[in-house]
Short mmCIF file of C-alpha atoms in Angstrom, two decimals:
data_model
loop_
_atom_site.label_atom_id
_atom_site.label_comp_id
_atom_site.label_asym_id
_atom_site.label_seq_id
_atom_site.Cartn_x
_atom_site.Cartn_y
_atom_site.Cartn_z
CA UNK Y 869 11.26 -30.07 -34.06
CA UNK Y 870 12.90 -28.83 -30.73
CA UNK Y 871 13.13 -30.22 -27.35
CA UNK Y 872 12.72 -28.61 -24.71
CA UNK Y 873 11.48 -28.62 -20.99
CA UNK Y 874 8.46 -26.62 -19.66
CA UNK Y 875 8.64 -25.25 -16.08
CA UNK Y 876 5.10 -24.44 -14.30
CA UNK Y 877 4.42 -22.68 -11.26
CA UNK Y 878 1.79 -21.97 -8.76
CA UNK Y 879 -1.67 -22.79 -10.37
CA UNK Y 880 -0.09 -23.80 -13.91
CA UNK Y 881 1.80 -26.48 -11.77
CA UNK Y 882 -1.01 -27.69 -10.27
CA UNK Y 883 -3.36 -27.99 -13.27
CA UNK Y 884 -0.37 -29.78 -15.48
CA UNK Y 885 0.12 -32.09 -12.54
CA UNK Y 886 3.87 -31.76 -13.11
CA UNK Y 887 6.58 -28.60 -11.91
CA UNK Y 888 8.00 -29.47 -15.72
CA UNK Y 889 7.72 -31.79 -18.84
CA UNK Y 890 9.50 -32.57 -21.50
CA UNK Y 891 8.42 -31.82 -25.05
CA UNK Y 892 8.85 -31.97 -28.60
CA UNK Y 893 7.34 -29.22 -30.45
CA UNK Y 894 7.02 -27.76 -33.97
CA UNK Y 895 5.66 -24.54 -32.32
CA UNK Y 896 7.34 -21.65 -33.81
CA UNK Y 897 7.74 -19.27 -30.78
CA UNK Y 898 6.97 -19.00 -27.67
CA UNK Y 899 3.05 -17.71 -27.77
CA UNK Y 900 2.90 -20.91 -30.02
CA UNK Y 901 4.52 -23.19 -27.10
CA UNK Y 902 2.01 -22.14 -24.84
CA UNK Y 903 -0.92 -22.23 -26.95
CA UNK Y 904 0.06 -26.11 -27.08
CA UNK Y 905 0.39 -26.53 -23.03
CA UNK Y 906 -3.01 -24.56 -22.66
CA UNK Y 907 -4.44 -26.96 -25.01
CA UNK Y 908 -2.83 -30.05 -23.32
CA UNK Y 909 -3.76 -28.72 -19.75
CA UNK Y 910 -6.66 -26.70 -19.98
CA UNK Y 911 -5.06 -23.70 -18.25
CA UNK Y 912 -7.50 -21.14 -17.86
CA UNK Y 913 -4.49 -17.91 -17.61
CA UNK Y 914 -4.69 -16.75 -21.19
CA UNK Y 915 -1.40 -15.75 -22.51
CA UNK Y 916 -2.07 -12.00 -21.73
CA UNK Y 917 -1.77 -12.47 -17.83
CA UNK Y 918 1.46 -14.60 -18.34
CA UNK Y 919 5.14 -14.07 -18.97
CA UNK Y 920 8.15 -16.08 -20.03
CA UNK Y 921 11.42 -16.94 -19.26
CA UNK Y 922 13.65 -18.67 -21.30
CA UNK Y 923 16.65 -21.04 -19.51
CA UNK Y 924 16.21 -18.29 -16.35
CA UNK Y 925 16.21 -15.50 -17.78
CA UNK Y 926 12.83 -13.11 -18.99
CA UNK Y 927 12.34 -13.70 -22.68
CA UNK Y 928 10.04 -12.14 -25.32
CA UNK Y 929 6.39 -14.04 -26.43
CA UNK Y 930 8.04 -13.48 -30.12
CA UNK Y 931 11.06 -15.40 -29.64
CA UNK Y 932 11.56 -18.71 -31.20
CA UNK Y 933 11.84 -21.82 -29.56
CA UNK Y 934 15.40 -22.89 -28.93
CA UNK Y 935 15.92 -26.68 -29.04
CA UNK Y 936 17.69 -27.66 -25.71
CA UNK Y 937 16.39 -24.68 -23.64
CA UNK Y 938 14.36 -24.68 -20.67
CA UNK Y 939 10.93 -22.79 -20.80
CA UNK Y 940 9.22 -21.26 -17.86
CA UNK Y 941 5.51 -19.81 -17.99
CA UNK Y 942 5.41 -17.42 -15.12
CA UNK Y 943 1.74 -16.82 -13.89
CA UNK Y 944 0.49 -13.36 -12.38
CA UNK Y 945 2.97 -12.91 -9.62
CA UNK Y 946 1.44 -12.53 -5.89
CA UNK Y 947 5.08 -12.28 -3.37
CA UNK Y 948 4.75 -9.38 -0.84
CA UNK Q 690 32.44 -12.12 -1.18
CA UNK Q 691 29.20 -10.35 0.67
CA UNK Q 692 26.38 -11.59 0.08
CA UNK Q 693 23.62 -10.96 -2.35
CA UNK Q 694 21.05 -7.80 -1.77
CA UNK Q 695 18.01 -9.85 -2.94
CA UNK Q 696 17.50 -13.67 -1.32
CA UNK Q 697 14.67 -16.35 -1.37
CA UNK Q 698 15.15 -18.03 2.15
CA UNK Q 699 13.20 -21.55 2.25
CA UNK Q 700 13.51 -20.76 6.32
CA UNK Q 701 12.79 -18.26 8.91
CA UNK Q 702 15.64 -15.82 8.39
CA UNK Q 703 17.38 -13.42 11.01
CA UNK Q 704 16.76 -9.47 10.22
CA UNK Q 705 20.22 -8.52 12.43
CA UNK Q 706 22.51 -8.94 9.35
CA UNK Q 707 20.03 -7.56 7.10
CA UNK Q 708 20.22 -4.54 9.34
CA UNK Q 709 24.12 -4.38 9.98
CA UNK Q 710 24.71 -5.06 6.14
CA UNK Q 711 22.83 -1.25 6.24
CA UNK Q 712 25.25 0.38 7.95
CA UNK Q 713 27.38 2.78 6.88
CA UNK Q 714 29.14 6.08 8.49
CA UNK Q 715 27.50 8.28 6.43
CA UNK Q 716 24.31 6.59 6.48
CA UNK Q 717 21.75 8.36 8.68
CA UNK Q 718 18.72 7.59 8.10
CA UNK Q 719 17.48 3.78 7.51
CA UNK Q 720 14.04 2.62 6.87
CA UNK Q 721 12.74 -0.90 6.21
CA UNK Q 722 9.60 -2.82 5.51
CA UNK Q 723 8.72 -6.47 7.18
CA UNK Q 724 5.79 -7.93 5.25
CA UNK Q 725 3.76 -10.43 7.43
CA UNK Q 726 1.51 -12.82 7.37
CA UNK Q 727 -1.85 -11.49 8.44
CA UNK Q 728 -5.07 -13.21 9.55
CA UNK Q 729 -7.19 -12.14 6.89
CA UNK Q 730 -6.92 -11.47 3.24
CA UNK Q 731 -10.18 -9.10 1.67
CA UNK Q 732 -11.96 -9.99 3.95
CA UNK Q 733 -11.45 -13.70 4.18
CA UNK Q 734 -10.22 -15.54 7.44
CA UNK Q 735 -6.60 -16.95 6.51
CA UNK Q 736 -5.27 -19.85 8.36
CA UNK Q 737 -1.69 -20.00 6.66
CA UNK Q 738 -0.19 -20.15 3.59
CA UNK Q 739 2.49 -21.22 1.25
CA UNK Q 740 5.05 -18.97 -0.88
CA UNK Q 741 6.61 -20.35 -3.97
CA UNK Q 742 9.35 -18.96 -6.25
CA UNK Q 743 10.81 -19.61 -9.44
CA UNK Q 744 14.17 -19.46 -7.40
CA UNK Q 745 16.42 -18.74 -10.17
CA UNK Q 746 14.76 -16.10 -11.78
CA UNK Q 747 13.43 -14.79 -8.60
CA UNK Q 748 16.92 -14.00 -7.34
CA UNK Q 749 18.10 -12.72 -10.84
CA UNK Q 750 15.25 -10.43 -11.14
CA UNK Q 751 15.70 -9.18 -7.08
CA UNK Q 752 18.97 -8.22 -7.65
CA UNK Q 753 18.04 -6.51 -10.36
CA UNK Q 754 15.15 -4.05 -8.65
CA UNK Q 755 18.02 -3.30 -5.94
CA UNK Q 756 20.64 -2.32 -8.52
CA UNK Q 757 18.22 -0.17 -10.29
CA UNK Q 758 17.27 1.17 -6.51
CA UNK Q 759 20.92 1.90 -5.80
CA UNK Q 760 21.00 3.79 -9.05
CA UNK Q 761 17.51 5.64 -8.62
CA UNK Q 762 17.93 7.37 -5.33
CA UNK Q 763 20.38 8.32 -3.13
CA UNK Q 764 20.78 5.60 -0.80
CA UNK Q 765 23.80 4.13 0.56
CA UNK Q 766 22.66 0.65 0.85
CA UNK Q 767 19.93 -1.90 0.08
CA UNK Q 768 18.72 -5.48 0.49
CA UNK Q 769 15.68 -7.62 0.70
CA UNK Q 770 14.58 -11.25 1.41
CA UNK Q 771 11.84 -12.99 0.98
CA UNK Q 772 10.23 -16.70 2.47
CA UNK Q 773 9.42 -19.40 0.14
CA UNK Q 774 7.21 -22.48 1.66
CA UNK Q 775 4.93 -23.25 4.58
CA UNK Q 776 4.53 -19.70 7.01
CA UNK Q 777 1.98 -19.56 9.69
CA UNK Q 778 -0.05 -16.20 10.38
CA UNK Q 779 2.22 -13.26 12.17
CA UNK Q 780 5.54 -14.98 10.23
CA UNK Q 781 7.91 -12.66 8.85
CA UNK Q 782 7.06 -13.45 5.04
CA UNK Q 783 9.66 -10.46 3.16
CA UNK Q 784 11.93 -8.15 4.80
CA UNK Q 785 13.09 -4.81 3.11
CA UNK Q 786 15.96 -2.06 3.91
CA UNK Q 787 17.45 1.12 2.39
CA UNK Q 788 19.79 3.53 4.09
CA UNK Q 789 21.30 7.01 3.14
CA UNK Q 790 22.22 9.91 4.77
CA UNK Q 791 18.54 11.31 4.69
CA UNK Q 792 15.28 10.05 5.32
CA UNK Q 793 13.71 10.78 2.12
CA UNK Q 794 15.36 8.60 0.07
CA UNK Q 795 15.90 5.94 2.44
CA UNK Q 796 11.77 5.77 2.85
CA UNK Q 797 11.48 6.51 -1.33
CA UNK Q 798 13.83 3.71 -1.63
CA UNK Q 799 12.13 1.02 0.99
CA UNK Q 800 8.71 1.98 -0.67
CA UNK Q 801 10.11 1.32 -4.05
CA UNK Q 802 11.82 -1.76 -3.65
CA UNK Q 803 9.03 -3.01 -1.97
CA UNK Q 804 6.05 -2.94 -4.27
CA UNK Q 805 8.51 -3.58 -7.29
CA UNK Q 806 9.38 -6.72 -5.82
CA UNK Q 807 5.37 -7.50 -5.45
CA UNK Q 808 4.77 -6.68 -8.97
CA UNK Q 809 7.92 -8.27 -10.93
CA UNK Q 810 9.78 -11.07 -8.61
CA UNK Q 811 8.07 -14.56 -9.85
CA UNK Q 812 7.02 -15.50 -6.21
CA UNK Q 813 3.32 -16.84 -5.38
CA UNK Q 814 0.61 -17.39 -2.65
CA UNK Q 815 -1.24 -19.98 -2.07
CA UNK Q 816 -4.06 -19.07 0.93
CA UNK Q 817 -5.84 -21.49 3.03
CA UNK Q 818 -8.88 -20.38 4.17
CA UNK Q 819 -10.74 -20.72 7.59
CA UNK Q 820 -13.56 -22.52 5.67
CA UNK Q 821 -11.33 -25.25 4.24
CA UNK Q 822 -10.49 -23.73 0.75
CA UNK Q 823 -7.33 -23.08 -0.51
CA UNK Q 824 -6.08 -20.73 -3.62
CA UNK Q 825 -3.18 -19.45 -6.18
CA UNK Q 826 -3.33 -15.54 -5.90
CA UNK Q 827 -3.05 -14.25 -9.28
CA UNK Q 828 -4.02 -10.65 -9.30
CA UNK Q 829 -4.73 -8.92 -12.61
CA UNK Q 830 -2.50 -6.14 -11.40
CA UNK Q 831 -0.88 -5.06 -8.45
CA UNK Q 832 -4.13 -5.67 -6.10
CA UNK Q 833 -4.39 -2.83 -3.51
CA UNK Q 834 -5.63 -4.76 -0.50
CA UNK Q 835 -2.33 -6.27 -0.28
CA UNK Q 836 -0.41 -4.98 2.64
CA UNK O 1274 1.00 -1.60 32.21
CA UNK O 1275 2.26 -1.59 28.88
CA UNK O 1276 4.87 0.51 28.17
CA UNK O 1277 4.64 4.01 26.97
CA UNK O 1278 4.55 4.37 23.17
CA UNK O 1279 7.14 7.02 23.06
CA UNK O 1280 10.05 7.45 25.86
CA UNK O 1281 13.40 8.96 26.53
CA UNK O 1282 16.39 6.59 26.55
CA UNK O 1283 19.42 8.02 28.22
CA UNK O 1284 21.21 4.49 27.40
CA UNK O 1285 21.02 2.46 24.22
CA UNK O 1286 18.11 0.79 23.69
CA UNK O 1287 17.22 -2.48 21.94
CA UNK O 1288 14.82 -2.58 19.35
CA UNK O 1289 13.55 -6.35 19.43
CA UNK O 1290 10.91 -5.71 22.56
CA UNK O 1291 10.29 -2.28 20.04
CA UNK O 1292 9.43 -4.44 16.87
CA UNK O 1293 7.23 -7.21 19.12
CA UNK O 1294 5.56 -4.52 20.31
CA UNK O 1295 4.24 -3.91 16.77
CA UNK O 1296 3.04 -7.62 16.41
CA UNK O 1297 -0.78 -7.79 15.56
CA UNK O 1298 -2.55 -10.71 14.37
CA UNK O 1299 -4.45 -8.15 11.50
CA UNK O 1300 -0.76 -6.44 10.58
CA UNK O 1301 0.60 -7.26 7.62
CA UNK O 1302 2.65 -4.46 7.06
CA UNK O 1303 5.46 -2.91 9.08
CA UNK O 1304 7.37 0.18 8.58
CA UNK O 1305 10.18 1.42 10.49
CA UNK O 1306 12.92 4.13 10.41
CA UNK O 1307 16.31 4.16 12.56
CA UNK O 1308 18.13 7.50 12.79
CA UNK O 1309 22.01 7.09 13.27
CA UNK O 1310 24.67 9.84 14.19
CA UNK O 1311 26.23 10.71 10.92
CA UNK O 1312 30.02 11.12 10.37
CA UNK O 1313 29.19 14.56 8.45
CA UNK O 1314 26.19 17.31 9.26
CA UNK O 1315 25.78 19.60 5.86
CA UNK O 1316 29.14 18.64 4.54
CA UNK O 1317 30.97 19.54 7.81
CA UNK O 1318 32.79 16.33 9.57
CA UNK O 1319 31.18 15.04 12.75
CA UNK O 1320 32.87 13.19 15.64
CA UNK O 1321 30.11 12.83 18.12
CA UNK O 1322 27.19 14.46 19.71
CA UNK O 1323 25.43 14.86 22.81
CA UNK O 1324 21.16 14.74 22.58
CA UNK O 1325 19.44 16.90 25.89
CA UNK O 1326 15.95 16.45 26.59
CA UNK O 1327 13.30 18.46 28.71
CA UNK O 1328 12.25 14.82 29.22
CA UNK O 1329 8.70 15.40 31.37
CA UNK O 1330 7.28 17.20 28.79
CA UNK O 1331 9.36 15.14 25.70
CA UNK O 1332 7.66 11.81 26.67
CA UNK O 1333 4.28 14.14 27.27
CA UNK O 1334 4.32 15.72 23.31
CA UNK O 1335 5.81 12.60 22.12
CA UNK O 1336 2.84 10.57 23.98
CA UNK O 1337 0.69 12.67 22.12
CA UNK O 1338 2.44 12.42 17.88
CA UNK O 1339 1.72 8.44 18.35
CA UNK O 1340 -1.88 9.46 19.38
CA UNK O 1341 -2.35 11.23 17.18
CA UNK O 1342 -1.36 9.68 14.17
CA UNK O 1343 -2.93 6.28 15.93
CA UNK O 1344 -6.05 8.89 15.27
CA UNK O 1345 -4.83 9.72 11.68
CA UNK O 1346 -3.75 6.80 10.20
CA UNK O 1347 -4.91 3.31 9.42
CA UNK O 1348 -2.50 1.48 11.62
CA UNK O 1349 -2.57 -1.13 14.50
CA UNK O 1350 0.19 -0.24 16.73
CA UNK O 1351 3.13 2.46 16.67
CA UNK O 1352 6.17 3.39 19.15
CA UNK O 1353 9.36 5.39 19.18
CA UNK O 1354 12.12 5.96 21.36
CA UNK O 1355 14.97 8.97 21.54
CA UNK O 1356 17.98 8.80 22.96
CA UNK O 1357 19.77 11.38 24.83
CA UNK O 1358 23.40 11.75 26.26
CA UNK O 1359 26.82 11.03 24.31
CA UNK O 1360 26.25 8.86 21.44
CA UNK O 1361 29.20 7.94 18.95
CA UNK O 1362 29.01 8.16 15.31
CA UNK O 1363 26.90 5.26 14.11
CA UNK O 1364 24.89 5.44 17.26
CA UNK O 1365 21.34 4.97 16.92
CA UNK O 1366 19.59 7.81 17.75
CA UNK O 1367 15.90 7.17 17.16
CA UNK O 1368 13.69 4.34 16.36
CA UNK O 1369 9.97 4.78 14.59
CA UNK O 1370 7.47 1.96 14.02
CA UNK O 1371 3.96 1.30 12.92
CA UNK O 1372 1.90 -1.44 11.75
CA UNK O 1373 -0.73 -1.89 9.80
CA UNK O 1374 -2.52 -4.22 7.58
CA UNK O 1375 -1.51 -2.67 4.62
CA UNK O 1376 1.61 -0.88 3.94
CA UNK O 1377 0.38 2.27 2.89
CA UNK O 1378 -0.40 3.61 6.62
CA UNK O 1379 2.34 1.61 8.11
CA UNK O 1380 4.74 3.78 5.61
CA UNK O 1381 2.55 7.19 5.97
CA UNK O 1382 2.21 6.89 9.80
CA UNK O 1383 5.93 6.08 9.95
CA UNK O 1384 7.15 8.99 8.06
CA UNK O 1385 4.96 11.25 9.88
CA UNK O 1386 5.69 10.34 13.22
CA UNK O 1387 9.33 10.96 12.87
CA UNK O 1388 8.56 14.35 11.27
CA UNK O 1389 6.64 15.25 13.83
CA UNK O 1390 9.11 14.07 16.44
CA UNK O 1391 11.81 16.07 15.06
CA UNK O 1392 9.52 19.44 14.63
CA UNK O 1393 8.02 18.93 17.81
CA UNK O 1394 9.76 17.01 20.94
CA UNK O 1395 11.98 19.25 22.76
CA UNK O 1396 15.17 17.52 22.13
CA UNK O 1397 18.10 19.33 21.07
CA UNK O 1398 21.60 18.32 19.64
CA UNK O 1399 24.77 19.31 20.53
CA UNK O 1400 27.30 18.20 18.10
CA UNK O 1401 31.26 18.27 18.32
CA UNK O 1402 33.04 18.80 14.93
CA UNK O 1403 36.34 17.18 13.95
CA UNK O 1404 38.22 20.54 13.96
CA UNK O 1405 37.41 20.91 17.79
CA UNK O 1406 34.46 23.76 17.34
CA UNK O 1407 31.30 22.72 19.20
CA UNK O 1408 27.60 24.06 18.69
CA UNK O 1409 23.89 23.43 19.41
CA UNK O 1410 21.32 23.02 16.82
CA UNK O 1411 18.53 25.28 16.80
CA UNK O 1412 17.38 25.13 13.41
CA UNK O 1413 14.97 28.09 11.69
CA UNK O 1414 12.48 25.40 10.97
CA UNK O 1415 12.60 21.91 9.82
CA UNK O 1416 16.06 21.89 7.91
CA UNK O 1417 15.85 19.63 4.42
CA UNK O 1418 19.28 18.55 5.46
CA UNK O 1419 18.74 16.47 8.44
CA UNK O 1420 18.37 12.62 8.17
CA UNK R 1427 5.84 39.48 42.65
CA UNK R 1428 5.92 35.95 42.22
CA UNK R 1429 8.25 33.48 42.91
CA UNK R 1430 9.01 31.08 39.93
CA UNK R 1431 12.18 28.44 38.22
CA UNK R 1432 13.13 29.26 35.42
CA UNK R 1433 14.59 26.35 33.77
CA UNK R 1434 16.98 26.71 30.45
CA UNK R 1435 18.06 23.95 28.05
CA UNK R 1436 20.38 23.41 25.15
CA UNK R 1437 22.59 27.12 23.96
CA UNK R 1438 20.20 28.73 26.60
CA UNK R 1439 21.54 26.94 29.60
CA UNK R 1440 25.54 27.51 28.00
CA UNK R 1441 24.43 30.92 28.14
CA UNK R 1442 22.89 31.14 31.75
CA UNK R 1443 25.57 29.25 33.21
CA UNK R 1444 22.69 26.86 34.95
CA UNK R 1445 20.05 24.65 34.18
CA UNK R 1446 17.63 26.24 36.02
CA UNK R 1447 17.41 29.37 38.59
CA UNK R 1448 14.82 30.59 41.27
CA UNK R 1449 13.86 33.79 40.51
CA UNK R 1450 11.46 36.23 42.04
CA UNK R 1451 9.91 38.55 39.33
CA UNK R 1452 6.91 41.29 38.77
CA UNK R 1453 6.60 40.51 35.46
CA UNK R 1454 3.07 40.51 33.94
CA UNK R 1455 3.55 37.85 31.57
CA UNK R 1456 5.62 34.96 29.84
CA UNK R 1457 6.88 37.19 27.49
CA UNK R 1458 8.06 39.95 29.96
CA UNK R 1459 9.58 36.99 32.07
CA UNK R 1460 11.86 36.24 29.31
CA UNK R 1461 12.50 39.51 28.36
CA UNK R 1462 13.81 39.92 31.79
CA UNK R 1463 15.55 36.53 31.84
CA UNK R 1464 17.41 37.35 28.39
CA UNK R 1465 18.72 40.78 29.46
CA UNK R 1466 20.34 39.08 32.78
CA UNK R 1467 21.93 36.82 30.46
CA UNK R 1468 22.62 37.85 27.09
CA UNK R 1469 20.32 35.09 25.06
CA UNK R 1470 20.69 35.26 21.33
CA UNK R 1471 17.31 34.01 20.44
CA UNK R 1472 14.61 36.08 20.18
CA UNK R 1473 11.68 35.17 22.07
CA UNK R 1474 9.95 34.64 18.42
CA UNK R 1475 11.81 31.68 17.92
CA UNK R 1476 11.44 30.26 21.06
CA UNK R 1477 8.37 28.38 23.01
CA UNK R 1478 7.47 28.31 26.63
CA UNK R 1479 6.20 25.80 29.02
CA UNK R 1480 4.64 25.97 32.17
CA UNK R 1481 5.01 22.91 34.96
CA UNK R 1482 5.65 20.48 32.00
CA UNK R 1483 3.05 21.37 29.50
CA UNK R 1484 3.44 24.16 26.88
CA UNK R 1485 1.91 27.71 27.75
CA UNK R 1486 1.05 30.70 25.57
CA UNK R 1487 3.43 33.51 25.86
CA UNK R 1488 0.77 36.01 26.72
CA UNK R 1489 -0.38 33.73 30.13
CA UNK R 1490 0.08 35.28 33.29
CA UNK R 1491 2.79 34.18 35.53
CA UNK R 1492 1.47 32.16 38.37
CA UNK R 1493 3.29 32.34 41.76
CA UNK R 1494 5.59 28.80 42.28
CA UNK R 1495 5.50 27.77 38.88
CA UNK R 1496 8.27 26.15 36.64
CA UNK R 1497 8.54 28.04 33.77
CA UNK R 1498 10.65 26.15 30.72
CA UNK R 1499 11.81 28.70 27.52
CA UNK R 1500 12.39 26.05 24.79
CA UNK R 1501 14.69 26.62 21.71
CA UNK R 1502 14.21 25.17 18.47
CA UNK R 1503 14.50 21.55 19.19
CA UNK R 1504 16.75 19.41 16.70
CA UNK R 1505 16.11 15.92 17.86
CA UNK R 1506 15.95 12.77 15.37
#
């Protein structure tokens, strides 16, 4: 098990209800991670659209989850 | 220590230092971009909206399109900003600048930094609509009806 | 009477009333381009210059490059403004801006105005080099090394 | 003959000596008037690289030259 703290943004954030929670998760990476907030949250972005950083930095969908470290799903971005 | 190329400002921000950080003797030729808030969007009557940024990241991943700018054309200088929170319609929402000694690259450059900070810097609309609604903007891909 | 879109400055000029001018409720996009006197002109050291302009019929072509890219782009607004007289390196020499709702034409019209402004207006520079010699510019055609 | 001023600008007025002269000519066209112009005063360009204005708006070399007219020869301009 690892703990860890989700970040969400724009419409994630608003469908979670929270801009982060903390979590305890047996997922194995980070695809996995998210797969268990979609469940939770019912967030209609499927993976594809998304990416992830891991403690602010861009990380890989194939990297494991780090216990400690701080997990942002970053939605379809729309600055400009 | 000067400061950085690439900024989130959670306020309306002055262009004149954006401008004089540009300078340079050698430098030419300057171009730059202001992105603003416009009355419509597709269509759509637009009474405000709301920019939000993963600020860490955002800034990390600015100053990271402006190095590689620096690197991939001949410019002299470069820098950028862009406005997290509430902005009403005409407000100056990002702010770009490139100089060099010649106006090609300093337009390349502008253009460039521009639309990659639209498609990679984690920064996001939310629209309210004339008609009461209100919306995320997630586009599938860099959505050409964006000015 | 507004004022004209393009015009002679024999005095600096400031750009803020340039960049309001621009404003548009539909313009989300705005793309400008400052030419400054360079401390070198193809590799050769520059200490100042001098711009001279047949100004009736400079403010009459230049009148006519906004209109017509006004006619050829998708923009809202546009204006420029040329110096003339002594200007010291750094000076700006020209201004260019256009709006638009989206940045393509704002960028497009931009670029093509000050092409055509350079091609077109009869302005001509007289520049002083750092080993005393002094010359005109009467370039063959548009020369790739100007800003 | 008609009476016309010439005006010069940039290397063309160095070379003159003046911005502008009175001049009263028979010459049959723009062209000629130049012609005449750049034997008086030495001018380096050649009338190829040059254009020509009449009272303020630009002319065609091969128009006539009209009596009391301001007639502008314009070098390659290097503005911006």
């Amino acid at each position: 098990m690892a703990r860890v703290t989700l970040l969400y943004f724009a419409s994630l954030r608003d469908a979670a209800g929270a801009a982060s929670e903390p979590l305890e998760t047996a997922a194995p990476d980070l695809v996995a991670l998210y797969a268990e907030a979609q469940a939770r949250h019912g967030f209609a972005l499927p993976v594809e659209r998304l990416r992830v950083a891991v403690d602010g930095a861009f990380a890989d969908w194939r990297d494991a989850v780090r216990d400690g470290s701080e997990v942002a799903f970053i939605p379809p971005v729309s600055g400009g | 220590m000067p400061s950085p190329r690439f900024r989130i400002a959670d306020a309306p921000f002055d262009i004149a230092p954006l401008h004089a950080r540009l300078q340079h003797e050698r430098a030419g030729a300057c171009a730059s971009f202001e992105g603003r808030v416009r009355d419509h969007n597709d269509g759509r009557p637009v009474r405000g909206l709301r920019y939000e940024a993963y600020v860490e990241l955002a800034e990390a991943e600015g100053a990271r399109i402006l190095d590689e700018a620096l690197a991939r054309f001949d410019i002299l200088e470069a820098c950028a900003v862009h406005r997290t929170g509430e902005l009403a319609i005409g407000e100056l929402a990002v702010w770009v600048g490139a100089s060099a000694a010649h106006r090609d690259a300093a337009f390349e450059a502008c253009r460039w930094i521009i639309d990659e900070v639209k498609a990679r810097v984690p920064i996001w609309k939310h629209e309210r609509y004339a008609d009461g609604e209100a919306d995320w903007l997630h586009p599938c891909q860099t959505d050409p009806s964006e000015p």
